[in-house]
mmCIF file of C-alpha atoms in Angstrom:
data_model
loop_
_atom_site.group_PDB
_atom_site.id
_atom_site.type_symbol
_atom_site.label_atom_id
_atom_site.label_comp_id
_atom_site.label_asym_id
_atom_site.label_seq_id
_atom_site.Cartn_x
_atom_site.Cartn_y
_atom_site.Cartn_z
ATOM 1 C CA ARG A 1 10.988 -11.728 14.099
ATOM 2 C CA VAL A 2 8.516 -13.971 12.346
ATOM 3 C CA SER A 3 9.547 -15.885 9.315
ATOM 4 C CA SER A 4 9.133 -19.193 7.612
ATOM 5 C CA ARG A 5 11.485 -21.382 5.623
ATOM 6 C CA ARG A 6 10.690 -23.294 2.505
ATOM 7 C CA CYS A 7 12.738 -26.027 0.817
ATOM 8 C CA THR A 8 12.157 -26.696 -2.927
ATOM 9 C CA TRP A 9 12.931 -30.122 -4.433
ATOM 10 C CA THR A 10 12.441 -30.376 -8.174
ATOM 11 C CA SER A 11 14.096 -32.122 -11.106
ATOM 12 C CA LEU A 12 14.621 -31.134 -14.715
ATOM 13 C CA SER A 13 15.070 -33.414 -17.701
ATOM 14 C CA GLU A 14 16.146 -30.748 -20.150
ATOM 15 C CA PRO A 15 19.804 -31.445 -21.196
ATOM 16 C CA THR A 16 20.453 -27.715 -21.562
ATOM 17 C CA ARG A 17 19.912 -26.940 -17.840
ATOM 18 C CA ALA A 18 22.286 -24.195 -16.604
ATOM 19 C CA ALA A 19 24.948 -25.234 -14.022
ATOM 20 C CA LEU A 20 23.685 -23.783 -10.819
ATOM 21 C CA PRO A 21 25.167 -23.989 -7.246
ATOM 22 C CA ALA A 22 24.083 -26.994 -5.089
ATOM 23 C CA GLU A 23 22.022 -24.789 -2.742
ATOM 24 C CA ARG A 24 19.750 -23.766 -5.555
ATOM 25 C CA SER A 25 17.027 -25.825 -7.234
ATOM 26 C CA PHE A 26 15.397 -25.367 -10.657
ATOM 27 C CA SER A 27 11.752 -25.201 -11.411
ATOM 28 C CA PRO A 28 10.403 -24.005 -14.806
ATOM 29 C CA THR A 29 7.349 -21.766 -14.196
ATOM 30 C CA SER A 30 5.375 -23.363 -16.941
ATOM 31 C CA LEU A 31 6.822 -25.131 -19.949
ATOM 32 C CA MET A 32 3.521 -25.287 -21.717
ATOM 33 C CA THR A 33 3.255 -21.531 -22.039
ATOM 34 C CA ALA A 34 6.910 -21.065 -22.389
ATOM 35 C CA THR A 35 7.257 -18.555 -19.560
ATOM 36 C CA ARG A 36 10.607 -17.669 -18.012
ATOM 37 C CA PRO A 37 12.253 -20.437 -16.101
ATOM 38 C CA SER A 38 12.488 -19.682 -12.369
ATOM 39 C CA VAL A 39 15.149 -20.589 -9.916
ATOM 40 C CA THR A 40 14.438 -20.449 -6.153
ATOM 41 C CA ALA A 41 16.997 -20.554 -3.350
ATOM 42 C CA THR A 42 16.744 -23.744 -1.448
ATOM 43 C CA PHE A 43 16.167 -21.851 1.756
ATOM 44 C CA ILE A 44 14.206 -18.603 1.506
ATOM 45 C CA THR A 45 12.537 -16.633 4.371
ATOM 46 C CA SER A 46 9.757 -14.353 4.512
ATOM 47 C CA PRO A 47 10.516 -10.657 4.897
ATOM 48 C CA THR A 48 11.422 -9.698 8.412
ATOM 49 C CA SER A 49 9.763 -6.794 10.289
ATOM 50 C CA THR A 50 11.595 -5.192 13.238
ATOM 51 C CA GLU A 51 9.378 -2.954 15.308
ATOM 52 C CA PHE A 52 9.918 -0.801 18.374
ATOM 53 C CA THR A 53 6.767 0.598 20.093
ATOM 54 C CA LEU A 54 6.599 3.000 22.975
ATOM 55 C CA ALA A 55 3.150 3.862 24.525
ATOM 56 C CA TYR A 56 1.938 6.204 27.253
ATOM 57 C CA SER A 57 -1.582 6.444 28.575
ATOM 58 C CA MET A 58 -3.467 8.404 31.207
ATOM 59 C CA GLN A 59 -6.846 8.624 32.726
ATOM 60 C CA LEU A 60 -8.980 11.718 32.405
ATOM 61 C CA SER A 61 -11.906 12.796 34.440
ATOM 62 C CA ARG A 62 -15.385 11.468 33.902
ATOM 63 C CA GLY A 63 -14.074 8.183 32.512
ATOM 64 C CA GLY A 64 -12.089 9.746 29.765
ATOM 65 C CA TYR A 65 -8.569 8.603 28.758
ATOM 66 C CA LEU A 66 -5.671 9.690 26.380
ATOM 67 C CA LYS A 67 -3.087 7.339 24.868
ATOM 68 C CA ALA A 68 -0.050 8.103 22.664
ATOM 69 C CA VAL A 69 1.807 5.414 20.767
ATOM 70 C CA PHE A 70 5.078 5.836 18.929
ATOM 71 C CA THR A 71 5.978 3.101 16.333
ATOM 72 C CA ASP A 72 9.311 2.628 14.616
ATOM 73 C CA ARG A 73 9.307 -0.190 12.019
ATOM 74 C CA SER A 74 11.965 -1.338 9.541
ATOM 75 C CA TYR A 75 11.997 -4.262 7.048
ATOM 76 C CA SER A 76 14.759 -6.585 5.822
ATOM 77 C CA ASP A 77 15.201 -10.024 4.090
ATOM 78 C CA PHE A 78 13.045 -8.815 1.119
ATOM 79 C CA VAL A 79 11.986 -11.512 -1.314
ATOM 80 C CA GLU A 80 13.306 -10.299 -4.705
ATOM 81 C CA ASP A 81 13.923 -11.743 -8.160
ATOM 82 C CA PHE A 82 17.312 -11.543 -9.836
ATOM 83 C CA ILE A 83 18.139 -11.988 -13.598
ATOM 84 C CA THR A 84 21.911 -11.692 -13.922
ATOM 85 C CA THR A 85 24.832 -13.360 -15.904
ATOM 86 C CA GLU A 86 25.266 -15.644 -12.841
ATOM 87 C CA THR A 87 21.722 -17.161 -12.794
ATOM 88 C CA GLY A 88 22.334 -18.952 -16.148
ATOM 89 C CA THR A 89 19.965 -19.710 -19.070
ATOM 90 C CA THR A 90 17.679 -22.444 -20.025
ATOM 91 C CA GLU A 91 16.350 -23.550 -23.452
ATOM 92 C CA VAL A 92 12.589 -24.065 -23.130
ATOM 93 C CA ILE A 93 11.043 -26.877 -25.183
ATOM 94 C CA VAL A 94 7.298 -26.858 -25.964
ATOM 95 C CA ASP A 95 5.816 -29.934 -27.539
ATOM 96 C CA GLY A 96 9.260 -30.928 -28.775
ATOM 97 C CA THR A 97 9.948 -27.483 -30.291
ATOM 98 C CA SER A 98 12.414 -25.032 -28.814
ATOM 99 C CA ALA A 99 10.633 -21.828 -27.682
ATOM 100 C CA GLY A 100 14.022 -20.140 -27.331
ATOM 101 C CA THR A 101 16.735 -19.592 -24.600
ATOM 102 C CA PHE A 102 15.863 -17.610 -21.555
ATOM 103 C CA SER A 103 17.652 -16.168 -18.704
ATOM 104 C CA ASN A 104 16.809 -17.881 -15.418
ATOM 105 C CA GLN A 105 14.934 -15.887 -12.756
ATOM 106 C CA PHE A 106 16.357 -16.415 -9.215
ATOM 107 C CA PHE A 107 14.313 -15.734 -6.253
ATOM 108 C CA THR A 108 16.082 -15.092 -2.905
ATOM 109 C CA ASN A 109 16.272 -12.746 0.071
ATOM 110 C CA THR A 110 18.184 -9.485 -0.021
ATOM 111 C CA ASN A 111 19.001 -6.575 2.206
ATOM 112 C CA SER A 112 20.099 -4.250 -0.663
ATOM 113 C CA LEU A 113 16.730 -2.439 -0.542
ATOM 114 C CA GLU A 114 15.119 -0.482 2.293
ATOM 115 C CA ARG A 115 11.724 0.324 3.806
ATOM 116 C CA GLU A 116 11.148 2.239 7.021
ATOM 117 C CA TYR A 117 8.004 3.542 8.902
ATOM 118 C CA GLN A 118 7.746 5.898 11.835
ATOM 119 C CA ALA A 119 4.479 7.255 13.256
ATOM 120 C CA VAL A 120 2.872 8.699 16.287
ATOM 121 C CA GLN A 121 -0.833 7.922 17.100
ATOM 122 C CA LEU A 122 -3.045 9.625 19.579
ATOM 123 C CA ILE A 123 -6.181 7.901 20.823
ATOM 124 C CA GLY A 124 -8.575 9.597 23.299
ATOM 125 C CA ARG A 125 -12.075 9.919 24.858
ATOM 126 C CA TYR A 126 -13.692 12.465 26.965
ATOM 127 C CA ARG A 127 -17.185 12.447 28.478
ATOM 128 C CA LEU A 128 -18.768 16.031 28.485
ATOM 129 C CA THR A 129 -21.865 14.850 30.235
ATOM 130 C CA ASP A 130 -23.386 11.614 31.098
ATOM 131 C CA ALA A 131 -25.033 11.465 27.649
ATOM 132 C CA TRP A 132 -22.381 13.131 25.581
ATOM 133 C CA THR A 133 -18.931 11.766 24.600
ATOM 134 C CA VAL A 134 -16.239 12.854 22.219
ATOM 135 C CA ASP A 135 -13.685 10.242 20.835
ATOM 136 C CA GLY A 136 -10.634 10.755 18.570
ATOM 137 C CA ASN A 137 -7.983 8.876 16.647
ATOM 138 C CA TYR A 138 -5.140 10.767 14.968
ATOM 139 C CA THR A 139 -2.070 9.382 13.173
ATOM 140 C CA TYR A 140 0.984 11.393 12.119
ATOM 141 C CA GLN A 141 3.391 9.533 9.852
ATOM 142 C CA ILE A 142 6.820 10.819 10.462
ATOM 143 C CA LYS A 143 8.354 8.517 7.905
ATOM 144 C CA ASN A 144 7.038 5.991 5.376
ATOM 145 C CA GLU A 145 9.733 5.644 2.838
ATOM 146 C CA GLY A 146 12.087 3.360 1.129
ATOM 147 C CA SER A 147 13.206 1.857 -2.244
ATOM 148 C CA PHE A 148 11.066 -1.291 -2.027
ATOM 149 C CA VAL A 149 7.187 -1.131 -2.282
ATOM 150 C CA GLY A 150 6.539 -4.895 -2.487
ATOM 151 C CA GLU A 151 2.818 -4.635 -2.976
ATOM 152 C CA GLY A 152 0.170 -3.431 -5.336
ATOM 153 C CA THR A 153 -3.525 -3.759 -6.062
ATOM 154 C CA ASN A 154 -4.280 -7.561 -5.651
ATOM 155 C CA LYS A 155 -0.481 -8.120 -5.624
ATOM 156 C CA PRO A 156 0.695 -8.525 -1.987
ATOM 157 C CA GLY A 157 4.092 -9.927 -2.747
ATOM 158 C CA SER A 158 5.509 -8.053 -5.798
ATOM 159 C CA SER A 159 9.165 -8.072 -6.559
ATOM 160 C CA SER A 160 10.754 -4.993 -8.085
ATOM 161 C CA ILE A 161 13.083 -4.184 -11.028
ATOM 162 C CA PHE A 162 16.094 -4.267 -8.742
ATOM 163 C CA GLY A 163 18.421 -7.203 -9.706
ATOM 164 C CA ASN A 164 16.795 -7.620 -13.239
ATOM 165 C CA TYR A 165 19.716 -7.131 -15.748
ATOM 166 C CA PRO A 166 21.467 -4.852 -13.282
ATOM 167 C CA GLU A 167 23.973 -3.547 -15.964
ATOM 168 C CA ARG A 168 21.248 -1.437 -17.418
ATOM 169 C CA LEU A 169 20.058 0.014 -14.112
ATOM 170 C CA SER A 170 20.973 2.956 -11.871
ATOM 171 C CA ALA A 171 19.501 3.400 -8.342
ATOM 172 C CA ASN A 172 18.332 7.016 -8.674
ATOM 173 C CA ARG A 173 16.554 6.286 -12.113
ATOM 174 C CA HIS A 174 15.019 2.790 -11.464
ATOM 175 C CA TYR A 175 14.757 2.111 -7.772
ATOM 176 C CA PRO A 176 15.270 5.447 -5.638
ATOM 177 C CA SER A 177 14.424 5.897 -2.133
ATOM 178 C CA GLY A 178 11.509 8.262 -1.109
ATOM 179 C CA ARG A 179 8.039 8.395 0.160
ATOM 180 C CA LEU A 180 6.121 5.274 -0.694
ATOM 181 C CA PRO A 181 2.564 5.223 -2.131
ATOM 182 C CA SER A 182 1.001 4.464 1.266
ATOM 183 C CA TYR A 183 2.656 7.582 2.789
ATOM 184 C CA GLN A 184 -0.083 9.884 4.437
ATOM 185 C CA GLU A 185 1.124 12.427 6.878
ATOM 186 C CA HIS A 186 -2.074 13.200 8.668
ATOM 187 C CA LYS A 187 -5.121 11.017 9.322
ATOM 188 C CA LEU A 188 -7.762 12.095 11.808
ATOM 189 C CA ARG A 189 -11.080 10.594 12.892
ATOM 190 C CA LEU A 190 -13.018 12.663 15.386
ATOM 191 C CA TRP A 191 -16.466 11.802 16.498
ATOM 192 C CA THR A 192 -19.170 12.673 19.043
ATOM 193 C CA ASN A 193 -22.117 10.727 20.296
ATOM 194 C CA TYR A 194 -25.214 12.160 22.215
ATOM 195 C CA ASN A 195 -27.776 9.845 23.617
ATOM 196 C CA LEU A 196 -31.333 10.971 24.567
ATOM 197 C CA ASP A 197 -33.423 8.740 26.952
ATOM 198 C CA PHE A 198 -37.091 8.959 26.463
ATOM 199 C CA ASN A 199 -37.806 6.324 28.977
ATOM 200 C CA ARG A 200 -40.695 4.076 27.782
ATOM 201 C CA PHE A 201 -40.626 5.890 24.464
ATOM 202 C CA GLY A 202 -37.226 4.661 23.624
ATOM 203 C CA ASP A 203 -33.672 5.939 23.154
ATOM 204 C CA LEU A 204 -32.281 8.269 20.468
ATOM 205 C CA GLY A 205 -28.560 8.333 19.682
ATOM 206 C CA LEU A 206 -27.014 10.998 17.487
ATOM 207 C CA GLY A 207 -23.466 10.685 16.071
ATOM 208 C CA LEU A 208 -21.331 13.024 14.023
ATOM 209 C CA MET A 209 -17.961 12.029 12.595
ATOM 210 C CA MET A 210 -15.180 14.202 11.072
ATOM 211 C CA ASN A 211 -12.807 12.477 8.609
ATOM 212 C CA TYR A 212 -9.617 14.220 7.652
ATOM 213 C CA ASP A 213 -7.038 12.637 5.305
ATOM 214 C CA SER A 214 -4.010 14.363 3.965
ATOM 215 C CA GLY A 215 -3.043 13.395 0.476
ATOM 216 C CA THR A 216 -1.068 10.376 -0.516
ATOM 217 C CA THR A 217 1.811 10.421 -2.913
ATOM 218 C CA ALA A 218 2.703 9.422 -6.436
ATOM 219 C CA SER A 219 5.846 9.431 -8.551
ATOM 220 C CA LEU A 220 6.822 10.692 -11.969
ATOM 221 C CA THR A 221 7.626 7.488 -13.907
ATOM 222 C CA ASP A 222 7.445 6.291 -17.500
ATOM 223 C CA PRO A 223 8.469 3.128 -19.323
ATOM 224 C CA VAL A 224 11.596 3.994 -21.253
ATOM 225 C CA SER A 225 12.758 1.925 -24.243
ATOM 226 C CA THR A 226 16.149 0.253 -23.727
ATOM 227 C CA THR A 227 18.774 2.777 -24.900
ATOM 228 C CA THR A 228 21.721 2.150 -27.205
ATOM 229 C CA ILE A 229 24.081 2.492 -24.228
ATOM 230 C CA GLN A 230 22.097 -0.059 -22.151
ATOM 231 C CA ARG A 231 21.737 -2.554 -25.014
ATOM 232 C CA ALA A 232 25.477 -2.459 -25.497
ATOM 233 C CA LEU A 233 26.079 -3.177 -21.819
ATOM 234 C CA LEU A 234 23.672 -6.103 -21.935
ATOM 235 C CA THR A 235 25.162 -7.503 -25.096
ATOM 236 C CA GLN A 236 28.680 -7.244 -23.641
ATOM 237 C CA ALA A 237 27.544 -9.027 -20.566
ATOM 238 C CA GLY A 238 26.216 -11.905 -22.722
ATOM 239 C CA TYR A 239 22.363 -11.801 -22.054
ATOM 240 C CA VAL A 240 20.443 -13.890 -24.533
ATOM 241 C CA ASP A 241 17.099 -11.988 -23.971
ATOM 242 C CA PRO A 242 17.758 -8.271 -23.159
ATOM 243 C CA PRO A 243 14.557 -6.491 -22.033
ATOM 244 C CA SER A 244 12.978 -3.910 -24.480
ATOM 245 C CA SER A 245 12.179 -1.224 -21.776
ATOM 246 C CA ALA A 246 12.273 -0.425 -18.172
ATOM 247 C CA THR A 247 10.186 2.013 -15.889
ATOM 248 C CA ALA A 248 12.400 5.108 -15.074
ATOM 249 C CA PHE A 249 11.857 7.752 -12.353
ATOM 250 C CA PHE A 250 12.090 11.468 -13.389
ATOM 251 C CA ASP A 251 12.351 12.684 -9.922
ATOM 252 C CA LYS A 252 12.699 11.198 -6.453
ATOM 253 C CA ARG A 253 10.216 8.580 -5.356
ATOM 254 C CA GLY A 254 6.910 10.067 -4.030
ATOM 255 C CA THR A 255 7.447 13.781 -5.019
ATOM 256 C CA ILE A 256 3.786 14.310 -6.100
ATOM 257 C CA ASP A 257 1.387 15.335 -3.263
ATOM 258 C CA TYR A 258 -2.211 14.500 -3.858
ATOM 259 C CA ALA A 259 -4.892 16.713 -2.235
ATOM 260 C CA SER A 260 -6.375 16.332 1.229
ATOM 261 C CA ALA A 261 -9.980 15.599 1.973
ATOM 262 C CA LEU A 262 -12.406 16.731 4.755
ATOM 263 C CA THR A 263 -15.715 14.995 5.128
ATOM 264 C CA PHE A 264 -18.475 14.579 7.718
ATOM 265 C CA ASP A 265 -20.737 11.631 8.439
ATOM 266 C CA LEU A 266 -23.986 11.556 10.413
ATOM 267 C CA SER A 267 -25.675 8.681 12.148
ATOM 268 C CA ILE A 268 -29.081 8.475 13.967
ATOM 269 C CA ASN A 269 -30.181 5.393 15.981
ATOM 270 C CA TYR A 270 -33.519 4.945 17.559
ATOM 271 C CA LEU A 271 -34.519 2.018 19.761
ATOM 272 C CA LEU A 272 -38.142 1.674 20.798
ATOM 273 C CA PRO A 273 -39.216 -0.898 23.505
ATOM 274 C CA ILE A 274 -42.122 -3.117 22.409
ATOM 275 C CA TRP A 275 -42.694 -5.899 24.857
ATOM 276 C CA LYS A 276 -40.468 -6.993 27.769
ATOM 277 C CA ASP A 277 -37.057 -7.499 26.249
ATOM 278 C CA LEU A 278 -38.151 -7.075 22.684
ATOM 279 C CA GLY A 279 -37.503 -3.756 20.908
ATOM 280 C CA PHE A 280 -37.430 -2.367 17.447
ATOM 281 C CA GLY A 281 -34.385 -0.488 16.200
ATOM 282 C CA VAL A 282 -33.888 1.938 13.339
ATOM 283 C CA LYS A 283 -30.649 3.274 12.025
ATOM 284 C CA ALA A 284 -30.033 5.988 9.518
ATOM 285 C CA ASP A 285 -26.637 7.150 8.196
ATOM 286 C CA VAL A 286 -25.574 9.914 5.897
ATOM 287 C CA ILE A 287 -22.177 9.497 4.506
ATOM 288 C CA ASN A 288 -20.387 12.718 3.290
ATOM 289 C CA ILE A 289 -23.241 14.889 4.396
ATOM 290 C CA PHE A 290 -21.895 18.056 2.605
ATOM 291 C CA ASN A 291 -21.192 15.965 -0.639
ATOM 292 C CA GLU A 292 -17.534 16.968 -0.724
ATOM 293 C CA ASP A 293 -16.504 16.203 -4.349
ATOM 294 C CA LYS A 294 -13.039 17.736 -4.703
ATOM 295 C CA LEU A 295 -10.415 15.934 -6.787
ATOM 296 C CA ILE A 296 -8.057 14.182 -4.337
ATOM 297 C CA SER A 297 -5.894 12.369 -6.861
ATOM 298 C CA TRP A 298 -5.374 12.398 -10.585
ATOM 299 C CA ASP A 299 -3.598 11.255 -13.623
ATOM 300 C CA VAL A 300 0.106 11.666 -13.581
ATOM 301 C CA ASN A 301 1.127 10.079 -16.800
ATOM 302 C CA ILE A 302 4.117 11.554 -18.477
ATOM 303 C CA THR A 303 6.173 10.789 -21.704
ATOM 304 C CA ASP A 304 9.982 10.768 -21.761
ATOM 305 C CA ASN A 305 11.533 13.441 -24.059
ATOM 306 C CA PRO A 306 14.271 11.632 -26.129
ATOM 307 C CA ASN A 307 15.345 14.869 -27.835
ATOM 308 C CA GLY A 308 16.330 16.478 -24.435
ATOM 309 C CA PRO A 309 19.253 15.825 -22.079
ATOM 310 C CA LEU A 310 20.281 12.306 -21.427
ATOM 311 C CA ASP A 311 21.983 10.596 -18.327
ATOM 312 C CA GLU A 312 24.947 8.338 -18.334
ATOM 313 C CA LEU A 313 22.827 5.426 -19.542
ATOM 314 C CA GLY A 314 21.269 7.456 -22.361
ATOM 315 C CA ILE A 315 17.974 7.733 -20.594
ATOM 316 C CA PRO A 316 16.113 11.040 -21.126
ATOM 317 C CA THR A 317 16.011 13.298 -18.028
ATOM 318 C CA THR A 318 13.120 15.524 -19.177
ATOM 319 C CA TYR A 319 9.526 14.634 -19.846
ATOM 320 C CA THR A 320 6.274 15.940 -21.279
ATOM 321 C CA GLU A 321 3.027 15.704 -19.350
ATOM 322 C CA ALA A 322 0.262 13.689 -20.934
ATOM 323 C CA ALA A 323 -2.801 15.488 -22.146
ATOM 324 C CA SER A 324 -4.764 13.817 -19.315
ATOM 325 C CA TYR A 325 -2.316 14.944 -16.719
ATOM 326 C CA GLY A 326 -4.029 16.416 -13.590
ATOM 327 C CA THR A 327 -7.513 15.050 -14.647
ATOM 328 C CA ALA A 328 -9.656 12.410 -12.893
ATOM 329 C CA ARG A 329 -9.061 8.827 -13.977
ATOM 330 C CA ASN A 330 -12.091 7.179 -12.259
ATOM 331 C CA ASN A 331 -14.343 7.405 -9.133
ATOM 332 C CA ALA A 332 -11.548 6.625 -6.719
ATOM 333 C CA ASP A 333 -10.128 9.972 -7.448
ATOM 334 C CA PHE A 334 -12.873 11.645 -5.436
ATOM 335 C CA PRO A 335 -14.238 11.216 -2.024
ATOM 336 C CA LEU A 336 -17.173 8.791 -1.653
ATOM 337 C CA PRO A 337 -20.206 10.686 -2.807
ATOM 338 C CA ARG A 338 -23.074 11.572 -0.380
ATOM 339 C CA GLU A 339 -24.852 8.392 0.418
ATOM 340 C CA TYR A 340 -28.014 7.575 2.448
ATOM 341 C CA ARG A 341 -28.368 4.397 4.482
ATOM 342 C CA LEU A 342 -31.449 3.083 6.284
ATOM 343 C CA ALA A 343 -31.814 -0.140 8.280
ATOM 344 C CA SER A 344 -34.335 -1.532 10.752
ATOM 345 C CA THR A 345 -34.405 -4.685 12.783
ATOM 346 C CA PRO A 346 -36.108 -6.279 15.915
ATOM 347 C CA MET A 347 -33.706 -6.228 18.888
ATOM 348 C CA PHE A 348 -33.515 -7.708 22.266
ATOM 349 C CA LEU A 349 -32.955 -4.861 24.738
ATOM 350 C CA GLU A 350 -30.766 -6.903 27.112
ATOM 351 C CA PHE A 351 -28.151 -7.078 24.295
ATOM 352 C CA ALA A 352 -28.726 -3.677 22.936
#
């Protein structure tokens, strides 16, 4: 277990500070911009990862080997924010003027969410001849699921909706368990290298790699406006700033399977001796040599249907696919296009 502890010591001059337990400290995020006041537990740890690994390896003939690794990993002590009736409120003053009263945002650890990972990895090499080798690396994800994602693009430590005005939330609609966005059942890299020795005329190396990636996952979600039932629950609880919407799930997490991709890369290396230990190297690569351009991920935008069935919180249970559903959003929805790369450089043969 690797974790760190942080102690926060701050003071507040606002006379309207909410009464908080002694083990909490208060720190407005930014009074100048009137953002939500935040409250941090005096002692808070980084999330904990508990991992069990079992490995087995064996030697093959001709210098080859095979290795198998099983990994079981689970997480706890998630860093999460809470906005509840117990975290209190604070009136925010900007340049002597009240910007309003806001619910405090309390950051602490929680084990009410879950995230688990299990996988088997195979790594191997076999030498067919003195000049010809075959290598491979394969990962099979048995499990990569949970109710907490905790990360996003350029957001490595993102909290979730869990604990934010909990009276309006339900687990299956707002933070269900299921396959996470990083779930990928199969990932294979298989490559072969063949070397030709032309003696004083140099060495030629040929390499071919196969890349297979099964599809990742996505979820059917849509920001749904706060319903009449939710608003009544929040008002009854006494919140001063109830939210206007929340992202709702319309199926289990990770039920959408994106498409798999199979591509091949080619590499050619030539090293020519020039004088003593000095040589000249040329490297040419072709990425995605067959120019595979299938759509491997796509738009999954939907819109909730307020005229259809509703759940116990008044949230629609049916949806309408957007006109763009199933279409490409950007270049990242395709494999990398065919690309040619060429490089050359002087080389010292003793280090080549």
